[in-house]
Amino acid sequence: MNVLHSSLWRWLWLSLALLMGLGMAQLAIAQADPEREMTTAAPAISADQWRQVNSGETGPNFRDTRADSTYNLINSSGETWRQLRNRWVSPYGLIVILGMAGMITLFYLVFGRKRLDEPRTGKKLFRWSVFMRSLHWTMATLFIVLALTGLNLLYGKFVFRPLFGDAFWSAMMSGTKVLHNYLGPIFGILLLVLLIKVFKANLPKKHDWEWFKKGGGMIGKGHVDAGFANGGEKVWYWILATVGLAVIASGFVLDFPNFGQARDTMQWANIIHAVGALGLTAVALGHIYIGTLGTEGSLEGMTTGYVDETWAKEHHNLWYEEVKDQALTEEEVAAQKGAKGTGDTASSQPS
Ligand code: HEM
């Protein structure tokens, strides 16, 4: 009866999530109308003037005279950028993020939480040092603020402007810009440190291929081999090391326009930054789900520094083999933390 009850709830939630996803996607596509926006953004431009702009003709009235620039302010590349951003990046970015949220909800409702197969032994293995935990949670906080402010820069005008009016919206956007512009470079530096710290643990190994073929253990029987980082974590690492760094680099180009970069460079930096950051936000949702609701026992490693032996054996068996003789009882962990105030002991992981 209980099982029936809970599966009914699951399917109800599932239908609700799907309906919401479809509704939001519809909304996103409806917003992608740069033509309509043009009537308010540049109402007085005639067809003749657009023809002049598209022909690449430059007039003295359209020139940016700052810093000896002869750049034509009204030009077709600006219009290409505007179309790309408003017609493609904004709506499809929203669809990717909401699609990911929908898929995670669906996955959770269908498969539920990945619980430990065996009971916990109660003995603990040291996994994340205080330094790594502080670094991780500082970055996670910064990332969430950057994602929210970034989303506000793209979509805020559709939500908060009609809700609260121009005065509130403009103050909100100024605050958003300041936060986003200043926190971005800090996040970038911390990301570099994190990437260097866990680089070795994330080098691809032969057994990772097996991990993927067996869907991280979901396909077929038996456990799949994994070292300190499993195949999924390695993918997250290399996404951060490639897309993450591209987002940081393009963010720097946008943040410091005083290095003489032309408007075309800024436009491309903007597109690369937005596409990368929206993709990263979608993938981060998956990482956050796996680290919290999705897998029993993962979060405690990143909060306390220690994981249960059973978790280590089931999720990172090769790492477990390396460190199993360093397992501690709860009392020993408490005594160590009390004595050192850090809990940093073991040596076979990033510290
Ligand atoms: C609230 C948000 C977040 C939660 C709950 C979370 C949770 C976790 C947990 C539980 C682990 C440890 C997994 C293990 O021991 O195997 C972990 C590892 C990690 N997290 Fe997060 N995380 C969050 C946000 C982020 C963000 C925003 C980033 C980067 C932009 C990030 C990057 C990483 C990296 C690089 C690792 C190490 C994985 C490896 O070994 O390669 N996390 N996270």
mmCIF file of C-alpha atoms and ligand atoms in Angstrom:
data_model
loop_
_atom_site.group_PDB
_atom_site.id
_atom_site.type_symbol
_atom_site.label_atom_id
_atom_site.label_comp_id
_atom_site.label_asym_id
_atom_site.label_seq_id
_atom_site.Cartn_x
_atom_site.Cartn_y
_atom_site.Cartn_z
ATOM 1 C CA MET A 1 0.000 0.000 0.000
ATOM 2 C CA ASN A 2 2.808 2.319 1.021
ATOM 3 C CA VAL A 3 4.725 1.524 -2.150
ATOM 4 C CA LEU A 4 1.608 2.216 -4.235
ATOM 5 C CA HIS A 5 1.111 5.495 -2.401
ATOM 6 C CA SER A 6 4.669 6.663 -2.927
ATOM 7 C CA SER A 7 4.777 5.684 -6.603
ATOM 8 C CA LEU A 8 1.505 7.562 -7.181
ATOM 9 C CA TRP A 9 3.112 10.657 -5.680
ATOM 10 C CA ARG A 10 6.184 10.153 -7.844
ATOM 11 C CA TRP A 11 4.112 10.067 -11.015
ATOM 12 C CA LEU A 12 2.087 13.086 -9.946
ATOM 13 C CA TRP A 13 5.303 15.049 -9.372
ATOM 14 C CA LEU A 14 6.639 13.758 -12.657
ATOM 15 C CA SER A 15 3.611 15.017 -14.608
ATOM 16 C CA LEU A 16 3.814 18.360 -12.827
ATOM 17 C CA ALA A 17 7.538 18.699 -13.627
ATOM 18 C CA LEU A 18 6.923 17.868 -17.289
ATOM 19 C CA LEU A 19 4.053 20.340 -17.565
ATOM 20 C CA MET A 20 6.118 23.091 -15.943
ATOM 21 C CA GLY A 21 9.066 22.335 -18.225
ATOM 22 C CA LEU A 22 6.894 22.544 -21.337
ATOM 23 C CA GLY A 23 5.295 25.786 -20.147
ATOM 24 C CA MET A 24 8.650 27.433 -19.444
ATOM 25 C CA ALA A 25 10.088 26.299 -22.785
ATOM 26 C CA GLN A 26 7.077 27.839 -24.528
ATOM 27 C CA LEU A 27 7.697 31.090 -22.628
ATOM 28 C CA ALA A 28 11.375 31.078 -23.604
ATOM 29 C CA ILE A 29 10.605 30.672 -27.302
ATOM 30 C CA ALA A 30 7.947 33.398 -27.161
ATOM 31 C CA GLN A 31 10.537 35.803 -25.748
ATOM 32 C CA ALA A 32 12.972 35.220 -28.592
ATOM 33 C CA ASP A 33 11.633 38.019 -30.735
ATOM 34 C CA PRO A 34 14.396 40.516 -31.530
ATOM 35 C CA GLU A 35 12.200 42.242 -34.125
ATOM 36 C CA ARG A 36 9.617 43.211 -31.524
ATOM 37 C CA GLU A 37 12.388 44.420 -29.205
ATOM 38 C CA MET A 38 13.800 46.603 -32.017
ATOM 39 C CA THR A 39 10.627 48.718 -32.167
ATOM 40 C CA THR A 40 11.324 49.964 -28.642
ATOM 41 C CA ALA A 41 15.151 49.797 -28.668
ATOM 42 C CA ALA A 42 15.712 51.723 -31.929
ATOM 43 C CA PRO A 43 12.330 53.031 -33.083
ATOM 44 C CA ALA A 44 13.550 55.738 -35.450
ATOM 45 C CA ILE A 45 15.774 53.659 -37.753
ATOM 46 C CA SER A 46 14.353 53.475 -41.245
ATOM 47 C CA ALA A 47 14.781 50.787 -43.878
ATOM 48 C CA ASP A 48 17.214 53.053 -45.780
ATOM 49 C CA GLN A 49 19.383 53.481 -42.732
ATOM 50 C CA TRP A 50 19.471 49.698 -42.206
ATOM 51 C CA ARG A 51 20.549 49.270 -45.830
ATOM 52 C CA GLN A 52 23.367 51.746 -45.187
ATOM 53 C CA VAL A 53 24.381 49.877 -42.053
ATOM 54 C CA ASN A 54 24.327 46.494 -43.793
ATOM 55 C CA SER A 55 26.430 47.806 -46.677
ATOM 56 C CA GLY A 56 29.210 48.495 -44.173
ATOM 57 C CA GLU A 57 29.199 52.221 -45.045
ATOM 58 C CA THR A 58 30.513 54.358 -42.226
ATOM 59 C CA GLY A 59 29.343 57.866 -41.513
ATOM 60 C CA PRO A 60 31.154 60.346 -39.239
ATOM 61 C CA ASN A 61 28.068 60.586 -37.056
ATOM 62 C CA PHE A 62 28.217 56.938 -36.185
ATOM 63 C CA ARG A 63 31.849 56.818 -35.097
ATOM 64 C CA ASP A 64 33.121 55.998 -31.658
ATOM 65 C CA THR A 65 35.701 58.743 -31.128
ATOM 66 C CA ARG A 66 36.944 57.533 -27.745
ATOM 67 C CA ALA A 67 40.528 56.300 -27.572
ATOM 68 C CA ASP A 68 41.151 57.243 -31.236
ATOM 69 C CA SER A 69 38.729 54.571 -32.356
ATOM 70 C CA THR A 70 37.274 54.902 -35.834
ATOM 71 C CA TYR A 71 34.927 52.020 -35.187
ATOM 72 C CA ASN A 72 31.488 52.446 -36.659
ATOM 73 C CA LEU A 73 28.990 52.231 -33.810
ATOM 74 C CA ILE A 74 26.064 51.272 -36.005
ATOM 75 C CA ASN A 75 27.078 48.237 -38.003
ATOM 76 C CA SER A 76 25.844 44.897 -39.173
ATOM 77 C CA SER A 77 28.130 42.869 -36.894
ATOM 78 C CA GLY A 78 26.401 44.454 -33.893
ATOM 79 C CA GLU A 79 23.092 43.376 -35.350
ATOM 80 C CA THR A 80 24.413 39.817 -35.927
ATOM 81 C CA TRP A 81 25.493 39.697 -32.284
ATOM 82 C CA ARG A 82 22.094 40.975 -31.125
ATOM 83 C CA GLN A 83 20.268 38.365 -33.193
ATOM 84 C CA LEU A 84 22.538 35.569 -31.957
ATOM 85 C CA ARG A 85 22.143 36.595 -28.346
ATOM 86 C CA ASN A 86 18.423 37.274 -28.312
ATOM 87 C CA ARG A 87 17.173 34.747 -30.804
ATOM 88 C CA TRP A 88 19.412 31.775 -29.980
ATOM 89 C CA VAL A 89 21.486 32.061 -26.817
ATOM 90 C CA SER A 90 18.801 33.419 -24.449
ATOM 91 C CA PRO A 91 15.887 31.128 -25.316
ATOM 92 C CA TYR A 92 17.874 27.936 -25.934
ATOM 93 C CA GLY A 93 19.995 28.531 -22.827
ATOM 94 C CA LEU A 94 16.826 28.621 -20.772
ATOM 95 C CA ILE A 95 15.553 25.491 -22.485
ATOM 96 C CA VAL A 96 18.833 23.633 -21.750
ATOM 97 C CA ILE A 97 18.793 24.620 -18.070
ATOM 98 C CA LEU A 98 15.103 23.846 -17.573
ATOM 99 C CA GLY A 99 15.486 20.650 -19.615
ATOM 100 C CA MET A 100 18.303 19.563 -17.323
ATOM 101 C CA ALA A 101 16.230 20.374 -14.229
ATOM 102 C CA GLY A 102 13.356 18.377 -15.739
ATOM 103 C CA MET A 103 15.599 15.400 -16.563
ATOM 104 C CA ILE A 104 17.037 15.359 -13.047
ATOM 105 C CA THR A 105 13.527 15.477 -11.563
ATOM 106 C CA LEU A 106 12.466 12.668 -13.891
ATOM 107 C CA PHE A 107 15.525 10.600 -13.003
ATOM 108 C CA TYR A 108 14.888 11.067 -9.290
ATOM 109 C CA LEU A 109 11.210 10.197 -9.600
ATOM 110 C CA VAL A 110 11.883 7.077 -11.650
ATOM 111 C CA PHE A 111 15.046 5.728 -9.984
ATOM 112 C CA GLY A 112 15.057 7.485 -6.601
ATOM 113 C CA ARG A 113 18.145 7.962 -4.478
ATOM 114 C CA LYS A 114 21.181 5.700 -4.954
ATOM 115 C CA ARG A 115 21.374 4.112 -1.548
ATOM 116 C CA LEU A 116 24.304 2.098 -0.218
ATOM 117 C CA ASP A 117 23.878 -1.621 -1.034
ATOM 118 C CA GLU A 118 25.550 -2.814 2.177
ATOM 119 C CA PRO A 119 25.109 -1.433 5.704
ATOM 120 C CA ARG A 120 27.619 1.182 6.851
ATOM 121 C CA THR A 121 30.564 -0.210 8.817
ATOM 122 C CA GLY A 122 30.732 2.953 10.949
ATOM 123 C CA LYS A 123 34.469 3.240 10.199
ATOM 124 C CA LYS A 124 35.596 6.387 8.415
ATOM 125 C CA LEU A 125 38.109 7.190 5.695
ATOM 126 C CA PHE A 126 39.601 10.621 5.308
ATOM 127 C CA ARG A 127 38.747 12.136 1.901
ATOM 128 C CA TRP A 128 38.697 15.947 1.779
ATOM 129 C CA SER A 129 40.996 18.282 3.774
ATOM 130 C CA VAL A 130 39.770 21.495 5.411
ATOM 131 C CA PHE A 131 41.534 23.443 2.662
ATOM 132 C CA MET A 132 39.768 21.519 -0.115
ATOM 133 C CA ARG A 133 36.393 21.735 1.615
ATOM 134 C CA SER A 134 36.711 25.491 2.158
ATOM 135 C CA LEU A 135 37.838 25.959 -1.431
ATOM 136 C CA HIS A 136 34.975 23.838 -2.750
ATOM 137 C CA TRP A 137 32.237 25.543 -0.722
ATOM 138 C CA THR A 138 33.566 29.051 -1.431
ATOM 139 C CA MET A 139 33.523 28.211 -5.130
ATOM 140 C CA ALA A 140 30.090 26.612 -4.931
ATOM 141 C CA THR A 141 28.702 29.760 -3.251
ATOM 142 C CA LEU A 142 30.380 32.053 -5.779
ATOM 143 C CA PHE A 143 29.151 29.896 -8.651
ATOM 144 C CA ILE A 144 25.552 30.052 -7.435
ATOM 145 C CA VAL A 145 25.727 33.867 -7.057
ATOM 146 C CA LEU A 146 27.343 34.170 -10.518
ATOM 147 C CA ALA A 147 24.747 31.867 -12.072
ATOM 148 C CA LEU A 148 21.838 33.769 -10.505
ATOM 149 C CA THR A 149 23.224 37.199 -11.430
ATOM 150 C CA GLY A 150 24.130 35.948 -14.927
ATOM 151 C CA LEU A 151 20.615 34.598 -15.447
ATOM 152 C CA ASN A 152 19.270 37.924 -14.202
ATOM 153 C CA LEU A 153 21.383 39.771 -16.811
ATOM 154 C CA LEU A 154 19.829 37.647 -19.556
ATOM 155 C CA TYR A 155 16.281 37.132 -18.349
ATOM 156 C CA GLY A 156 15.714 39.661 -15.525
ATOM 157 C CA LYS A 157 14.033 42.167 -17.796
ATOM 158 C CA PHE A 158 11.310 39.682 -18.692
ATOM 159 C CA VAL A 159 10.563 38.855 -15.060
ATOM 160 C CA PHE A 160 11.430 41.697 -12.680
ATOM 161 C CA ARG A 161 10.785 44.690 -14.924
ATOM 162 C CA PRO A 162 7.082 43.916 -15.455
ATOM 163 C CA LEU A 163 6.758 42.749 -11.835
ATOM 164 C CA PHE A 164 8.409 45.657 -9.995
ATOM 165 C CA GLY A 165 8.703 48.510 -12.509
ATOM 166 C CA ASP A 166 11.645 50.386 -14.073
ATOM 167 C CA ALA A 167 13.082 52.033 -10.939
ATOM 168 C CA PHE A 168 13.444 48.829 -8.951
ATOM 169 C CA TRP A 169 14.571 46.849 -11.966
ATOM 170 C CA SER A 170 17.340 49.294 -12.907
ATOM 171 C CA ALA A 171 18.676 49.400 -9.309
ATOM 172 C CA MET A 172 18.558 45.610 -9.241
ATOM 173 C CA MET A 173 20.450 45.344 -12.534
ATOM 174 C CA SER A 174 23.160 47.770 -11.348
ATOM 175 C CA GLY A 175 23.689 45.639 -8.237
ATOM 176 C CA THR A 176 23.656 42.488 -10.330
ATOM 177 C CA LYS A 177 26.345 43.866 -12.671
ATOM 178 C CA VAL A 178 28.613 44.904 -9.810
ATOM 179 C CA LEU A 179 28.332 41.487 -8.127
ATOM 180 C CA HIS A 180 28.830 39.595 -11.375
ATOM 181 C CA ASN A 181 31.785 41.708 -12.561
ATOM 182 C CA TYR A 182 33.693 41.569 -9.267
ATOM 183 C CA LEU A 183 32.975 37.980 -8.191
ATOM 184 C CA GLY A 184 33.774 36.513 -11.626
ATOM 185 C CA PRO A 185 37.568 37.031 -11.464
ATOM 186 C CA ILE A 186 37.686 35.723 -7.849
ATOM 187 C CA PHE A 187 35.856 32.586 -8.960
ATOM 188 C CA GLY A 188 38.272 32.254 -11.885
ATOM 189 C CA ILE A 189 41.342 32.284 -9.639
ATOM 190 C CA LEU A 190 39.800 29.762 -7.207
ATOM 191 C CA LEU A 191 38.794 27.511 -10.105
ATOM 192 C CA LEU A 192 42.411 27.440 -11.277
ATOM 193 C CA VAL A 193 43.584 26.419 -7.785
ATOM 194 C CA LEU A 194 40.945 23.664 -7.575
ATOM 195 C CA LEU A 195 41.780 22.349 -11.042
ATOM 196 C CA ILE A 196 45.471 22.123 -10.155
ATOM 197 C CA LYS A 197 44.742 20.443 -6.807
ATOM 198 C CA VAL A 198 42.620 17.616 -8.227
ATOM 199 C CA PHE A 199 44.397 17.326 -11.587
ATOM 200 C CA LYS A 200 46.187 14.040 -10.833
ATOM 201 C CA ALA A 201 43.082 12.327 -9.468
ATOM 202 C CA ASN A 202 41.227 13.209 -12.665
ATOM 203 C CA LEU A 203 43.654 11.942 -15.287
ATOM 204 C CA PRO A 204 41.737 9.490 -17.514
ATOM 205 C CA LYS A 205 42.411 5.779 -16.866
ATOM 206 C CA LYS A 206 41.477 2.622 -18.759
ATOM 207 C CA HIS A 207 38.893 1.585 -16.163
ATOM 208 C CA ASP A 208 36.985 4.864 -16.721
ATOM 209 C CA TRP A 209 35.944 3.570 -20.113
ATOM 210 C CA GLU A 210 34.338 0.526 -18.449
ATOM 211 C CA TRP A 211 32.683 2.901 -15.972
ATOM 212 C CA PHE A 212 30.989 4.747 -18.843
ATOM 213 C CA LYS A 213 30.062 1.566 -20.708
ATOM 214 C CA LYS A 214 28.261 0.361 -17.593
ATOM 215 C CA GLY A 215 26.624 3.751 -16.971
ATOM 216 C CA GLY A 216 28.491 4.198 -13.701
ATOM 217 C CA GLY A 217 27.151 0.827 -12.467
ATOM 218 C CA MET A 218 23.547 1.278 -13.583
ATOM 219 C CA ILE A 219 23.830 -1.063 -16.572
ATOM 220 C CA GLY A 220 24.505 -4.755 -15.902
ATOM 221 C CA LYS A 221 25.532 -6.426 -12.694
ATOM 222 C CA GLY A 222 28.447 -5.908 -10.349
ATOM 223 C CA HIS A 223 30.394 -2.849 -9.240
ATOM 224 C CA VAL A 224 32.425 -0.733 -11.626
ATOM 225 C CA ASP A 225 36.023 0.194 -10.926
ATOM 226 C CA ALA A 226 36.786 3.748 -9.822
ATOM 227 C CA GLY A 227 39.786 5.408 -8.207
ATOM 228 C CA PHE A 228 39.638 8.585 -6.077
ATOM 229 C CA ALA A 229 37.509 10.194 -8.795
ATOM 230 C CA ASN A 230 35.059 8.105 -10.831
ATOM 231 C CA GLY A 231 34.294 8.520 -14.558
ATOM 232 C CA GLY A 232 31.439 10.976 -13.930
ATOM 233 C CA GLU A 233 33.536 13.177 -11.664
ATOM 234 C CA LYS A 234 36.298 13.185 -14.264
ATOM 235 C CA VAL A 235 33.858 14.419 -16.910
ATOM 236 C CA TRP A 236 32.810 17.256 -14.560
ATOM 237 C CA TYR A 237 36.497 18.051 -13.965
ATOM 238 C CA TRP A 238 37.332 18.232 -17.687
ATOM 239 C CA ILE A 239 34.222 20.289 -18.439
ATOM 240 C CA LEU A 240 35.422 22.763 -15.805
ATOM 241 C CA ALA A 241 38.967 22.626 -17.195
ATOM 242 C CA THR A 242 37.797 23.447 -20.742
ATOM 243 C CA VAL A 243 34.399 25.178 -20.813
ATOM 244 C CA GLY A 244 34.971 26.625 -17.320
ATOM 245 C CA LEU A 245 38.266 28.215 -18.346
ATOM 246 C CA ALA A 246 36.749 29.517 -21.614
ATOM 247 C CA VAL A 247 33.986 31.179 -19.570
ATOM 248 C CA ILE A 248 36.591 32.728 -17.239
ATOM 249 C CA ALA A 249 38.802 33.914 -20.127
ATOM 250 C CA SER A 250 35.890 35.456 -22.040
ATOM 251 C CA GLY A 251 34.674 36.997 -18.763
ATOM 252 C CA PHE A 252 38.045 38.735 -18.365
ATOM 253 C CA VAL A 253 37.768 40.114 -21.922
ATOM 254 C CA LEU A 254 34.352 41.548 -21.021
ATOM 255 C CA ASP A 255 35.388 42.746 -17.564
ATOM 256 C CA PHE A 256 38.435 44.731 -18.739
ATOM 257 C CA PRO A 257 37.530 46.573 -21.958
ATOM 258 C CA ASN A 258 40.492 48.900 -21.375
ATOM 259 C CA PHE A 259 42.996 46.669 -23.187
ATOM 260 C CA GLY A 260 42.068 47.987 -26.593
ATOM 261 C CA GLN A 261 39.947 45.036 -27.687
ATOM 262 C CA ALA A 262 37.528 45.993 -30.438
ATOM 263 C CA ARG A 263 33.759 45.700 -30.225
ATOM 264 C CA ASP A 264 33.742 42.600 -32.437
ATOM 265 C CA THR A 265 36.033 40.848 -29.946
ATOM 266 C CA MET A 266 33.719 41.883 -27.102
ATOM 267 C CA GLN A 267 30.702 40.580 -29.005
ATOM 268 C CA TRP A 268 32.313 37.188 -29.554
ATOM 269 C CA ALA A 269 33.503 37.096 -25.955
ATOM 270 C CA ASN A 270 29.921 37.775 -24.890
ATOM 271 C CA ILE A 271 28.527 34.899 -26.974
ATOM 272 C CA ILE A 272 31.247 32.444 -25.837
ATOM 273 C CA HIS A 273 30.762 33.540 -22.227
ATOM 274 C CA ALA A 274 26.974 33.175 -22.292
ATOM 275 C CA VAL A 275 26.894 29.830 -24.144
ATOM 276 C CA GLY A 276 29.615 28.342 -21.897
ATOM 277 C CA ALA A 277 28.122 29.679 -18.669
ATOM 278 C CA LEU A 278 24.583 28.500 -19.485
ATOM 279 C CA GLY A 279 25.920 25.027 -20.361
ATOM 280 C CA LEU A 280 28.019 24.961 -17.192
ATOM 281 C CA THR A 281 24.998 25.942 -15.088
ATOM 282 C CA ALA A 282 23.006 23.061 -16.583
ATOM 283 C CA VAL A 283 25.789 20.543 -15.862
ATOM 284 C CA ALA A 284 26.297 22.010 -12.363
ATOM 285 C CA LEU A 285 22.661 21.119 -11.601
ATOM 286 C CA GLY A 286 23.580 17.478 -12.277
ATOM 287 C CA HIS A 287 26.672 17.725 -10.066
ATOM 288 C CA ILE A 288 24.661 19.309 -7.235
ATOM 289 C CA TYR A 289 21.964 16.629 -7.514
ATOM 290 C CA ILE A 290 24.481 13.756 -7.421
ATOM 291 C CA GLY A 291 26.324 15.364 -4.494
ATOM 292 C CA THR A 292 23.170 15.850 -2.392
ATOM 293 C CA LEU A 293 19.878 14.024 -3.063
ATOM 294 C CA GLY A 294 21.200 11.608 -5.677
ATOM 295 C CA THR A 295 23.774 9.569 -3.769
ATOM 296 C CA GLU A 296 23.678 8.496 -0.151
ATOM 297 C CA GLY A 297 26.882 9.359 1.697
ATOM 298 C CA SER A 298 28.606 11.694 -0.812
ATOM 299 C CA LEU A 299 27.809 15.005 0.848
ATOM 300 C CA GLU A 300 29.256 14.009 4.216
ATOM 301 C CA GLY A 301 32.697 13.673 2.601
ATOM 302 C CA MET A 302 32.572 17.302 1.493
ATOM 303 C CA THR A 303 31.125 18.539 4.818
ATOM 304 C CA THR A 304 32.964 16.483 7.474
ATOM 305 C CA GLY A 305 36.003 15.436 5.419
ATOM 306 C CA TYR A 306 35.323 11.721 6.088
ATOM 307 C CA VAL A 307 33.301 9.037 4.287
ATOM 308 C CA ASP A 308 32.040 5.670 5.466
ATOM 309 C CA GLU A 309 34.046 2.607 4.404
ATOM 310 C CA THR A 310 30.987 1.132 2.675
ATOM 311 C CA TRP A 311 30.554 4.267 0.530
ATOM 312 C CA ALA A 312 34.246 4.180 -0.415
ATOM 313 C CA LYS A 313 34.047 0.469 -1.324
ATOM 314 C CA GLU A 314 30.894 0.917 -3.435
ATOM 315 C CA HIS A 315 31.773 4.148 -5.247
ATOM 316 C CA HIS A 316 35.583 4.277 -5.332
ATOM 317 C CA ASN A 317 36.780 0.671 -4.864
ATOM 318 C CA LEU A 318 40.345 1.220 -6.196
ATOM 319 C CA TRP A 319 40.839 4.204 -3.884
ATOM 320 C CA TYR A 320 39.379 2.159 -1.020
ATOM 321 C CA GLU A 321 42.012 -0.545 -1.599
ATOM 322 C CA GLU A 322 44.744 2.105 -1.270
ATOM 323 C CA VAL A 323 43.499 3.639 1.974
ATOM 324 C CA LYS A 324 41.508 0.904 3.751
ATOM 325 C CA ASP A 325 44.146 0.352 6.444
ATOM 326 C CA GLN A 326 43.728 4.006 7.485
ATOM 327 C CA ALA A 327 40.059 3.563 8.513
ATOM 328 C CA LEU A 328 39.166 5.226 11.826
ATOM 329 C CA THR A 329 36.353 4.747 14.318
ATOM 330 C CA GLU A 330 34.014 7.682 15.036
ATOM 331 C CA GLU A 331 35.848 8.221 18.339
ATOM 332 C CA GLU A 332 39.234 8.313 16.622
ATOM 333 C CA VAL A 333 37.923 10.827 14.092
ATOM 334 C CA ALA A 334 36.531 13.011 16.904
ATOM 335 C CA ALA A 335 39.822 12.758 18.819
ATOM 336 C CA GLN A 336 41.819 13.679 15.698
ATOM 337 C CA LYS A 337 39.595 16.638 14.913
ATOM 338 C CA GLY A 338 39.817 17.798 18.543
ATOM 339 C CA ALA A 339 43.592 17.453 18.620
ATOM 340 C CA LYS A 340 44.403 19.066 15.282
ATOM 341 C CA GLY A 341 41.273 21.092 14.636
ATOM 342 C CA THR A 342 41.540 20.085 10.975
ATOM 343 C CA GLY A 343 41.179 16.358 10.430
ATOM 344 C CA ASP A 344 43.865 16.447 7.738
ATOM 345 C CA THR A 345 45.687 13.169 7.972
ATOM 346 C CA ALA A 346 45.708 10.848 5.024
ATOM 347 C CA SER A 347 48.017 11.362 2.085
ATOM 348 C CA SER A 348 46.560 9.595 -0.968
ATOM 349 C CA GLN A 349 44.163 12.351 -2.010
ATOM 350 C CA PRO A 350 44.186 16.051 -2.887
ATOM 351 C CA SER A 351 44.828 17.995 0.341
HETATM 352 C C1 HEM B 1 25.661 23.537 -3.845
HETATM 353 C C2 HEM B 1 26.430 23.106 -4.776
HETATM 354 C C3 HEM B 1 27.361 21.923 -4.717
HETATM 355 C C4 HEM B 1 27.280 20.729 -4.025
HETATM 356 C C5 HEM B 1 26.190 20.285 -3.068
HETATM 357 C C6 HEM B 1 28.483 19.974 -4.327
HETATM 358 C C7 HEM B 1 28.789 18.728 -3.798
HETATM 359 C C8 HEM B 1 29.990 18.068 -3.983
HETATM 360 C C9 HEM B 1 30.388 16.854 -3.317
HETATM 361 C C10 HEM B 1 29.534 16.091 -2.310
HETATM 362 C C11 HEM B 1 31.603 16.504 -3.776
HETATM 363 C C12 HEM B 1 32.462 15.294 -3.328
HETATM 364 C C13 HEM B 1 32.293 14.107 -4.238
HETATM 365 C C14 HEM B 1 33.239 13.005 -3.799
HETATM 366 O O1 HEM B 1 33.684 12.977 -2.667
HETATM 367 O O2 HEM B 1 33.552 12.161 -4.638
HETATM 368 C C15 HEM B 1 32.026 17.501 -4.731
HETATM 369 C C16 HEM B 1 33.222 17.500 -5.436
HETATM 370 C C17 HEM B 1 33.596 18.447 -6.369
HETATM 371 N N1 HEM B 1 32.878 19.582 -6.716
HETATM 372 FE FE1 HEM B 1 31.050 20.130 -5.956
HETATM 373 N N2 HEM B 1 29.231 20.685 -5.216
HETATM 374 C C18 HEM B 1 28.578 21.878 -5.482
HETATM 375 C C19 HEM B 1 28.986 22.881 -6.341
HETATM 376 C C20 HEM B 1 30.146 22.818 -7.105
HETATM 377 C C21 HEM B 1 30.534 23.822 -8.076
HETATM 378 C C22 HEM B 1 29.717 25.053 -8.407
HETATM 379 C C23 HEM B 1 31.710 23.427 -8.613
HETATM 380 C C24 HEM B 1 32.547 24.081 -9.657
HETATM 381 C C25 HEM B 1 32.210 25.082 -10.367
HETATM 382 C C26 HEM B 1 32.074 22.170 -7.989
HETATM 383 C C27 HEM B 1 33.205 21.457 -8.277
HETATM 384 C C28 HEM B 1 33.577 20.258 -7.684
HETATM 385 C C29 HEM B 1 34.781 19.525 -8.007
HETATM 386 C C30 HEM B 1 35.835 19.911 -9.054
HETATM 387 C C31 HEM B 1 34.782 18.392 -7.179
HETATM 388 C C32 HEM B 1 35.877 17.321 -7.117
HETATM 389 C C33 HEM B 1 35.534 16.176 -8.010
HETATM 390 C C34 HEM B 1 36.814 15.525 -8.437
HETATM 391 O O3 HEM B 1 37.410 14.784 -7.679
HETATM 392 O O4 HEM B 1 37.180 15.792 -9.547
HETATM 393 N N3 HEM B 1 31.109 21.843 -7.082
HETATM 394 N N4 HEM B 1 31.022 18.447 -4.842
#
